[in-house]
Amino acid sequence: MSKLSTMFTKLFSQIKDTFQRVPVTTCIIMAEAIFVTVFFNDFEKKPVGWVAFFLFLFAAGSLLAESILCQKKAWMKWAGAGFAALAAGIMASLECESICGLVELDDILSISNERVTAFIYGYIIICVVMSVYLCQKRSGLTFPQYLLQIFVEGAKTTIIYGVLCIGVLVLTGIIDALFLKNNYFELELRALFFVSVAYYGTGLVYSLWSPVKEITGFFRAIVRYVMLCICLAAFLIIYVYMLKIVIMWEIPSNQIFSILTSLFCTAMPISLMCMAYEKDTFLQKAAYILPYIFAPFLILQIYSVSARIHEHGLTPSRYMGIFMIVFEIIYILWYLKWKEKMNLLLPVIAVITAIITFVPGINMYTASIMSQRHILTKYQSADISQLSTEQIAKIKGAYQYLKSEVSRGNIKEEGVTNLVTEDLKAQLEEADAYTDPMRHTITGYREIFDMDVTRYTHIYKIQIHADSDSGTKKDSIDVGALEISIDSNREQTSLGVYDLENMIQDYITEDLKQQEDTADNGTTYHDISELMSASGIRITPDKVLIPESLSLEYEQTDAEESSIQTIQIDYIDISGYMLCTE
């Protein structure tokens, strides 16, 4: 009982210590916890959603304000909180498209939701990053030591939070079962929301201000050995992949940029935390040179981003990719020159975030629109019949991107139509109809409980599988010669090749009819389970096929024709039974 009492005492003392450091932020977090718990089922209502979002943004802003003004007079702290509240109110109104959820702004605002979301993400990132920077400066610790402390305190908080969640679920589950029948887990969810915001939220803030403590051997081993070894193994895999590219002379994978970006964002903090210790082992020495080991990966990232910008122009994600590469280069050069002042890179992160999300004229959305406009201007008077497939794809991509920006209200339609002549627009639409086949996926499942086999001598559990990876007509699957095999965990035995063209044609015809009835276009997914006959389909005079499950993918290259001869079938997978009389 005393241990339980000690644990709860520590929990409340943590919240108390957080309140003493950042009282306004702590009060806002607790208010958010209570508000979310009470109005758990009312987030669809605009006033409730606005208040919840306002409190969340207010907490982020007040954390930065209190980090800046923690040693200032009380009135200055309240003034800082007031500015944070004003910023939070503006952004909450933009996100919810209303003021306090009462005064609608739909007809006044011309900012798309994605731009507002990017603006809010940028605001939160800047608040958190600069709060960490200011807290570290006042902590008296080196940046590696401070990062290690944040990690350890955050890990402890997360472990306790997980235990608390389990305990809360058990206790509320018992109450729900005994006293609140048919509550649909509402009590449990409300309790989890309260614990998540009240304890975990204040715990994460506490980790920024927590007093200096000695790092235990458990967390030391986690950082210095487990996490570092995983990073080094990931680096080794990338080097092997680079060697494969050189030997096989192949193009890097599309996923390589996101993989390397994630690796950088994970490995560099681990490297910095390891620098809190001496170079007493081989692994520690490797941690100190981790940024240099990462440097060659920049070649892959630069190639990946530049190739896509060259092919399709600039987009917000590629714009962020450019700045990510710029930051990685700055990081490595800074590490080479000023290893002891790595904390100064935190304001650099804040500046880059502001450029990407806030700064007019050069933020990721404006820069992307300018890039796509440049593409259309370049090919404005071009004859599309004289252009390569890559150039046509680039023009179409730019045109479609700008049209989507028009639909979001980010630019006026005249800004796109003035760049495209009627002749070019007509050619683009014609090329689109010619080069973009309509893809269809058919699925079906009809569970078989019994079947009449009195007239048959054999029954087989069968599988039909055919796949075409190519996108050309000549590689379409030949449904007039499909192999049927016995479906077995052991080696499959072929039952022969059969003509299933009529059966597949019936399925495709039904799929196209569903498309016409539902006014679908482009990629469609339809279920034709009702069409699958329980009595089976006679494929030869002495054999009947009874499909149980079906998956079929095809492309309709000609919208006016729907016969097997004008349709490219890419994938067939059928399982079921075959009944034979001999």
XYZ file of C-alpha atoms in Angstrom:
582
model
C 0.000 0.000 0.000
C 2.890 2.326 0.803
C 4.391 1.734 -2.683
C 1.084 2.624 -4.324
C 0.872 5.757 -2.191
C 4.438 6.685 -3.171
C 3.636 6.256 -6.874
C 0.578 8.542 -6.691
C 2.579 11.062 -4.659
C 5.193 11.177 -7.424
C 2.498 11.585 -10.057
C 0.945 14.559 -8.311
C 4.345 16.037 -7.445
C 5.246 15.939 -11.154
C 2.115 17.916 -12.027
C 2.871 20.273 -9.122
C 6.462 20.827 -10.306
C 5.223 21.473 -13.851
C 2.742 24.031 -12.508
C 5.500 25.845 -10.620
C 7.603 26.085 -13.791
C 4.889 26.876 -16.350
C 1.659 27.657 -14.482
C -0.337 29.016 -17.435
C 0.534 26.057 -19.687
C -0.286 23.556 -16.941
C -3.660 25.193 -16.255
C -4.487 25.138 -19.964
C -3.561 21.439 -20.246
C -5.747 20.556 -17.244
C -8.613 22.652 -18.652
C -8.247 20.826 -21.976
C -8.328 17.457 -20.169
C -11.533 18.331 -18.303
C -13.183 19.877 -21.366
C -12.405 16.924 -23.651
C -13.611 14.451 -21.027
C -16.901 16.262 -20.416
C -17.730 16.991 -24.072
C -16.372 13.735 -25.450
C -19.383 13.072 -27.706
C -19.922 16.641 -28.907
C -16.891 17.380 -31.087
C -19.103 17.592 -34.183
C -20.575 20.780 -32.757
C -18.510 23.743 -33.918
C -18.331 25.606 -30.574
C -17.025 22.465 -28.822
C -14.506 21.703 -31.577
C -13.344 25.315 -31.614
C -12.724 25.435 -27.844
C -10.859 22.097 -27.833
C -8.647 23.195 -30.719
C -8.119 26.647 -29.189
C -6.943 25.181 -25.873
C -4.516 22.851 -27.678
C -2.942 25.702 -29.668
C -3.025 27.995 -26.627
C -0.973 25.437 -24.669
C 1.706 25.315 -27.392
C 1.925 29.119 -27.574
C 1.930 29.637 -23.809
C 4.732 27.070 -23.440
C 6.913 29.205 -25.700
C 5.807 32.434 -24.003
C 6.627 31.081 -20.539
C 9.943 29.680 -21.777
C 10.892 33.166 -22.994
C 9.520 35.066 -19.979
C 10.102 32.573 -17.166
C 12.431 34.977 -15.300
C 10.457 38.124 -16.082
C 7.809 39.955 -14.071
C 4.321 38.528 -13.660
C 2.609 41.104 -15.917
C 4.998 40.252 -18.735
C 4.119 36.561 -18.382
C 0.413 37.357 -18.596
C 1.027 39.584 -21.601
C 2.867 36.707 -23.292
C -0.034 34.390 -22.497
C -2.393 36.967 -23.991
C -0.487 37.015 -27.271
C -0.492 33.203 -27.278
C -4.261 33.191 -26.718
C -4.755 35.650 -29.585
C -2.659 33.525 -31.965
C -4.497 30.375 -30.876
C -7.868 32.040 -31.376
C -6.991 33.151 -34.909
C -5.722 29.728 -35.945
C -8.622 27.880 -34.316
C -11.020 30.152 -36.210
C -9.210 29.447 -39.491
C -9.254 25.693 -38.890
C -12.909 25.564 -37.786
C -13.982 28.263 -40.292
C -15.795 30.116 -37.520
C -15.172 32.468 -34.599
C -15.753 30.596 -31.348
C -17.858 28.196 -33.409
C -20.627 30.805 -33.559
C -19.814 33.277 -36.361
C -19.313 31.451 -39.677
C -16.356 32.445 -41.859
C -17.044 30.205 -44.877
C -17.926 33.129 -47.142
C -15.125 35.366 -45.879
C -12.104 33.062 -45.934
C -10.384 32.109 -49.168
C -7.663 29.949 -47.592
C -7.727 26.216 -48.308
C -7.857 23.733 -45.427
C -4.481 22.227 -46.300
C -2.803 25.656 -46.109
C -4.373 26.321 -42.739
C -3.251 22.889 -41.536
C 0.322 23.540 -42.740
C 0.268 26.932 -41.001
C -0.838 25.310 -37.732
C 1.763 22.540 -37.964
C 4.427 25.171 -38.571
C 3.254 27.173 -35.564
C 3.359 24.122 -33.271
C 6.803 23.030 -34.516
C 8.252 26.514 -33.966
C 6.752 26.748 -30.473
C 8.086 23.346 -29.396
C 11.535 23.704 -31.006
C 12.160 27.157 -29.570
C 10.881 26.069 -26.137
C 13.406 23.218 -26.166
C 16.153 25.651 -27.212
C 15.381 28.117 -24.406
C 14.993 25.425 -21.749
C 18.305 23.854 -22.759
C 20.114 27.185 -22.478
C 18.887 27.610 -18.906
C 19.500 24.005 -17.862
C 23.282 24.314 -17.571
C 23.676 21.070 -19.520
C 25.347 20.496 -22.836
C 22.976 19.846 -25.717
C 23.729 16.071 -25.839
C 23.179 15.805 -22.063
C 19.928 17.752 -22.297
C 18.618 15.618 -25.190
C 19.461 12.484 -23.210
C 17.588 13.849 -20.194
C 14.499 14.652 -22.295
C 14.552 11.158 -23.786
C 14.878 9.428 -20.412
C 12.197 11.532 -18.720
C 9.900 11.120 -21.737
C 10.462 7.350 -21.741
C 9.688 7.116 -18.025
C 6.542 9.173 -18.514
C 5.465 6.946 -21.409
C 5.983 3.745 -19.396
C 3.979 5.083 -16.439
C 1.328 6.370 -18.855
C 0.979 2.889 -20.383
C 0.557 1.338 -16.920
C -1.988 4.000 -15.982
C -3.984 3.330 -19.151
C -4.146 -0.381 -18.359
C -5.232 0.343 -14.793
C -7.845 2.882 -15.891
C -9.248 0.460 -18.479
C -9.535 -2.324 -15.879
C -11.231 -0.133 -13.255
C -13.615 1.629 -15.626
C -14.359 -1.693 -17.315
C -15.478 -3.146 -13.990
C -17.629 -0.083 -13.258
C -19.074 -0.188 -16.773
C -19.965 -3.877 -16.502
C -21.534 -3.654 -13.032
C -23.232 -0.264 -13.028
C -23.385 1.181 -16.575
C -24.622 -1.593 -18.821
C -24.709 -0.943 -22.595
C -22.432 2.082 -22.213
C -20.464 1.137 -25.371
C -17.088 1.817 -23.686
C -17.866 5.532 -23.343
C -16.660 5.679 -19.731
C -13.414 3.934 -20.661
C -12.737 6.330 -23.520
C -13.480 9.406 -21.441
C -11.113 8.181 -18.724
C -8.383 7.440 -21.274
C -8.729 10.914 -22.787
C -8.394 12.493 -19.351
C -5.302 10.467 -18.444
C -3.747 11.107 -21.856
C -4.108 14.877 -21.681
C -3.809 15.524 -17.943
C -0.927 13.170 -17.126
C 0.870 12.517 -20.415
C 0.590 16.131 -21.585
C 1.993 17.589 -18.362
C 4.577 14.773 -18.240
C 6.016 15.694 -21.621
C 6.171 19.368 -20.604
C 7.818 18.323 -17.322
C 10.570 16.521 -19.252
C 11.690 19.890 -20.670
C 12.127 21.374 -17.184
C 12.891 18.300 -15.085
C 15.801 18.587 -12.630
C 19.105 16.931 -13.481
C 19.159 13.274 -12.506
C 21.680 10.521 -12.985
C 20.815 8.295 -15.955
C 20.285 4.697 -14.846
C 22.118 1.782 -16.421
C 18.959 0.563 -18.166
C 18.440 3.729 -20.199
C 22.168 4.079 -20.756
C 22.230 0.633 -22.357
C 19.133 1.409 -24.440
C 20.738 4.519 -25.938
C 24.392 3.465 -26.220
C 23.889 -0.085 -27.418
C 20.379 -0.985 -28.555
C 19.346 2.191 -30.398
C 22.832 2.921 -31.716
C 23.291 -0.635 -33.025
C 19.932 -0.465 -34.831
C 20.994 2.813 -36.493
C 24.348 1.381 -37.562
C 22.595 -1.697 -38.990
C 20.249 0.570 -40.973
C 23.244 2.523 -42.302
C 24.899 -0.744 -43.360
C 21.756 -1.796 -45.264
C 21.719 1.528 -47.147
C 25.402 1.158 -48.061
C 24.730 -2.338 -49.398
C 21.822 -0.906 -51.401
C 24.091 1.804 -52.834
C 26.586 -0.872 -53.820
C 23.788 -2.767 -55.568
C 22.831 0.390 -57.509
C 26.411 0.828 -58.699
C 26.925 -2.838 -59.645
C 23.500 -3.406 -61.252
C 23.366 0.153 -62.661
C 19.725 0.572 -61.662
C 17.574 3.561 -60.739
C 17.099 4.149 -56.968
C 13.734 3.201 -55.482
C 11.015 5.836 -55.084
C 10.966 5.136 -51.337
C 14.654 5.901 -50.790
C 14.147 9.593 -49.973
C 11.541 8.994 -47.259
C 13.637 6.156 -45.810
C 16.790 8.281 -45.635
C 14.894 11.276 -44.217
C 13.407 9.112 -41.464
C 16.843 7.625 -40.811
C 18.415 11.074 -40.489
C 15.714 12.317 -38.106
C 16.193 9.219 -35.953
C 19.950 8.646 -36.136
C 21.184 12.191 -35.519
C 19.424 12.635 -32.135
C 20.715 9.201 -31.095
C 24.223 10.235 -32.155
C 23.945 13.430 -30.108
C 22.684 11.572 -27.023
C 25.622 9.158 -27.273
C 27.943 12.172 -27.276
C 26.959 12.723 -23.639
C 29.357 9.849 -22.923
C 33.065 9.443 -23.566
C 34.549 7.584 -26.542
C 35.242 4.511 -24.431
C 34.025 1.823 -26.851
C 34.004 1.142 -30.577
C 30.271 1.895 -30.712
C 30.803 5.247 -29.020
C 33.460 6.161 -31.558
C 31.009 5.208 -34.320
C 28.356 7.457 -32.750
C 30.688 10.449 -32.964
C 31.175 9.984 -36.734
C 27.562 9.090 -37.571
C 26.898 12.391 -39.421
C 29.901 11.745 -41.668
C 28.698 8.201 -42.358
C 25.346 9.648 -43.414
C 26.906 12.220 -45.791
C 27.120 9.929 -48.896
C 23.376 9.279 -48.612
C 22.797 12.887 -49.657
C 23.638 11.821 -53.219
C 20.634 9.484 -53.281
C 18.346 12.109 -51.754
C 19.442 14.833 -54.170
C 18.959 12.494 -57.130
C 15.528 11.362 -55.898
C 14.145 14.892 -55.433
C 15.780 16.474 -58.484
C 14.607 13.686 -60.809
C 10.989 14.133 -59.743
C 11.143 17.916 -59.952
C 12.623 17.619 -63.447
C 9.878 15.213 -64.503
C 6.834 16.774 -62.830
C 7.796 20.181 -61.446
C 7.697 21.423 -57.877
C 5.045 20.365 -55.337
C 4.779 21.085 -51.585
C 6.227 17.679 -50.656
C 9.191 18.131 -53.031
C 9.688 21.670 -51.727
C 9.945 20.287 -48.200
C 12.329 17.653 -49.552
C 14.629 20.399 -50.886
C 14.736 22.130 -47.515
C 15.286 18.811 -45.763
C 18.384 18.241 -47.893
C 19.536 21.819 -47.214
C 19.161 21.269 -43.463
C 21.040 17.959 -43.617
C 23.944 19.651 -45.403
C 23.920 22.479 -42.838
C 23.831 19.913 -40.030
C 26.850 17.974 -41.300
C 28.913 21.115 -41.999
C 27.930 22.598 -38.634
C 28.884 19.364 -36.892
C 32.245 19.463 -38.645
C 32.970 23.026 -37.511
C 30.991 23.654 -34.284
C 30.330 20.281 -32.691
C 29.877 21.847 -29.239
C 27.168 24.281 -30.419
C 24.668 21.934 -32.040
C 21.846 23.528 -30.044
C 22.078 26.577 -32.345
C 20.565 24.441 -35.099
C 17.194 24.565 -33.298
C 16.569 28.199 -34.371
C 17.626 27.132 -37.877
C 14.845 24.515 -37.811
C 12.385 27.208 -36.719
C 13.472 29.530 -39.552
C 13.203 26.781 -42.178
C 9.757 25.829 -40.848
C 8.649 29.453 -41.086
C 9.896 29.715 -44.679
C 8.108 26.523 -45.714
C 4.768 27.304 -44.077
C 4.466 31.062 -43.404
C 6.567 33.397 -45.549
C 4.530 34.866 -48.433
C 5.963 34.431 -51.905
C 8.386 31.620 -51.003
C 6.304 29.187 -48.931
C 5.788 25.681 -50.288
C 2.392 26.374 -51.859
C 3.316 29.619 -53.614
C 6.614 28.195 -54.888
C 4.843 25.087 -56.203
C 2.229 27.137 -58.072
C 4.958 29.271 -59.650
C 6.831 26.152 -60.767
C 3.765 24.552 -62.350
C 2.826 27.818 -64.060
C 6.334 27.975 -65.534
C 5.817 24.526 -67.066
C 2.571 25.551 -68.767
C 4.111 28.822 -69.971
C 7.048 26.940 -71.465
C 4.791 24.643 -73.512
C 1.961 27.130 -74.081
C 2.266 27.166 -77.877
C 3.539 23.599 -78.268
C 1.962 20.975 -80.535
C 1.302 18.055 -78.248
C 1.648 15.564 -81.114
C 5.305 16.600 -81.440
C 6.094 16.110 -77.737
C 7.446 13.039 -75.993
C 5.396 10.984 -73.545
C 7.398 12.445 -70.640
C 6.714 16.014 -71.772
C 2.991 15.321 -72.182
C 2.877 13.821 -68.678
C 4.667 16.888 -67.300
C 2.213 19.306 -68.952
C -0.793 17.264 -67.827
C 0.549 17.111 -64.283
C 1.052 20.874 -64.157
C -2.409 21.547 -65.611
C -4.138 19.164 -63.194
C -2.190 20.545 -60.222
C -3.198 24.116 -61.010
C -6.817 23.077 -61.604
C -6.854 21.449 -58.171
C -5.516 24.700 -56.677
C -8.399 26.538 -58.389
C -10.929 24.144 -56.847
C -9.386 24.786 -53.405
C -9.680 28.535 -53.908
C -5.918 29.161 -53.757
C -5.720 30.739 -57.223
C -8.236 32.153 -59.691
C -9.289 30.115 -62.708
C -8.069 32.861 -65.041
C -4.564 32.161 -63.761
C -4.755 28.716 -65.369
C -6.887 29.268 -68.472
C -4.660 32.145 -69.576
C -1.722 29.734 -69.698
C -3.473 27.064 -71.780
C -4.817 27.643 -75.261
C -8.059 25.958 -76.277
C -6.120 23.877 -78.790
C -3.651 22.659 -76.157
C -6.478 21.972 -73.696
C -8.319 19.882 -76.311
C -5.139 17.967 -77.125
C -4.495 17.310 -73.427
C -7.999 15.923 -72.958
C -7.633 13.772 -76.081
C -4.269 12.458 -74.904
C -5.741 11.800 -71.474
C -8.556 9.708 -72.971
C -6.030 7.810 -75.086
C -3.289 7.203 -72.569
C -5.226 6.746 -69.324
C -7.198 3.485 -69.441
C -9.991 2.977 -66.939
C -8.908 0.431 -64.347
C -11.429 -1.954 -62.811
C -11.274 -4.438 -59.981
C -13.911 -7.160 -59.640
C -14.309 -9.206 -56.464
C -16.758 -11.853 -55.449
C -17.298 -14.469 -52.747
C -20.024 -17.080 -52.443
C -19.574 -19.534 -49.597
C -20.505 -23.075 -50.570
C -22.157 -25.167 -47.856
C -23.320 -28.132 -49.973
C -23.408 -29.267 -53.602
C -25.037 -32.032 -55.580
C -22.290 -34.444 -56.720
C -24.425 -37.511 -57.463
C -23.675 -37.413 -61.202
C -19.937 -36.859 -60.777
C -17.077 -39.229 -60.046
C -14.471 -36.709 -58.868
C -14.479 -33.378 -57.005
C -11.411 -31.153 -56.795
C -10.609 -28.078 -54.729
C -9.080 -25.845 -57.432
C -7.123 -22.639 -57.916
C -6.768 -20.450 -61.037
C -4.080 -17.794 -60.941
C -2.660 -15.595 -63.698
C -0.796 -12.307 -63.473
C 0.477 -9.753 -66.002
C 2.875 -7.095 -64.702
C 3.182 -5.287 -68.009
C 0.995 -2.387 -69.046
C 0.843 -3.189 -72.771
C -2.000 -4.800 -74.676
C 0.049 -7.721 -75.992
C 0.644 -8.940 -72.446
C -3.039 -9.225 -71.549
C -3.892 -12.558 -69.947
C -5.255 -15.110 -72.427
C -8.525 -16.157 -70.783
C -9.041 -18.720 -73.549
C -6.203 -20.813 -72.120
C -6.172 -20.669 -68.316
C -4.528 -23.401 -66.277
C -6.607 -24.947 -63.484
C -4.653 -26.583 -60.643
C -5.559 -28.559 -57.553
C -5.493 -26.202 -54.551
C -3.201 -27.923 -52.058
C -0.592 -27.004 -49.481
C 1.685 -29.468 -51.228
C 3.008 -29.073 -54.750
C 0.194 -28.025 -57.094
C -1.022 -30.510 -59.696
C -2.361 -29.191 -62.983
C -5.783 -30.369 -64.150
C -5.229 -28.921 -67.617
C -5.782 -25.715 -69.606
C -9.360 -24.574 -70.237
C -11.212 -21.852 -72.124
C -12.930 -19.543 -69.590
C -13.531 -16.638 -71.961
C -17.338 -16.766 -71.756
C -17.325 -16.816 -67.955
C -14.854 -13.897 -67.681
C -16.782 -11.969 -70.350
C -19.989 -12.318 -68.305
C -18.238 -10.981 -65.192
C -16.755 -7.995 -67.055
C -20.101 -7.207 -68.721
C -21.806 -7.150 -65.327
C -19.039 -4.934 -63.912
C -19.401 -2.439 -66.755
C -23.178 -2.435 -66.244
C -22.654 -1.562 -62.567
C -20.308 1.215 -63.630
C -22.948 2.638 -65.963
C -25.672 2.396 -63.310
C -23.572 4.188 -60.664
C -22.029 6.728 -63.082
C -18.527 5.655 -62.056
C -15.494 6.586 -64.122
C -11.800 5.845 -63.875
C -10.794 3.272 -61.264
C -13.736 1.203 -59.970
C -14.208 -1.598 -57.452
C -17.309 -3.772 -57.765
C -18.608 -6.886 -56.026
C -20.329 -9.447 -58.271
C -20.968 -12.153 -55.676
C -24.632 -12.424 -56.715
C -23.600 -13.291 -60.267
C -21.516 -16.288 -59.156
C -23.721 -19.302 -59.822
C -24.068 -21.868 -57.053
C -24.836 -24.549 -59.677
C -21.557 -23.870 -61.457
C -20.466 -23.173 -65.015
C -19.974 -26.008 -67.516
C -16.552 -25.521 -69.099
C -16.499 -28.879 -70.993
C -19.172 -31.530 -71.551
C -17.885 -33.523 -68.567
C -16.585 -30.770 -66.233
C -18.334 -28.063 -64.161
C -16.527 -25.169 -62.455
C -18.051 -23.742 -59.253
C -16.253 -20.474 -58.272
C -16.202 -19.707 -54.551
C -14.005 -16.594 -54.523
C -12.961 -14.316 -57.348
C -10.568 -11.403 -57.875
C -10.072 -9.902 -61.332
C -8.337 -6.712 -62.507
C -8.562 -5.271 -66.014
C -8.152 -2.076 -68.016
C -10.731 -0.737 -70.446
C -8.648 0.968 -73.115
C -11.662 1.808 -75.295
C -14.728 3.255 -73.554
C -16.956 2.370 -76.533
C -16.024 -1.327 -76.645
C -16.314 -3.900 -73.874
C -15.383 -7.204 -75.507
C -12.518 -9.408 -74.372
C -10.620 -8.402 -77.502
C -10.549 -4.704 -76.487
C -9.913 -5.232 -72.779
C -6.565 -5.875 -71.135
C -6.834 -8.329 -68.254
C -3.981 -7.917 -65.770
C -4.825 -10.248 -62.894
C -7.050 -13.275 -62.238
C -7.369 -15.266 -59.033
C -10.233 -17.770 -58.693
C -10.714 -20.535 -56.158
C -13.536 -23.018 -55.924
C -14.411 -26.565 -57.013
C -14.395 -28.553 -60.214
C -16.728 -31.535 -60.666
C -15.801 -34.239 -63.194
C -17.694 -37.214 -64.598
C -14.536 -39.126 -65.449
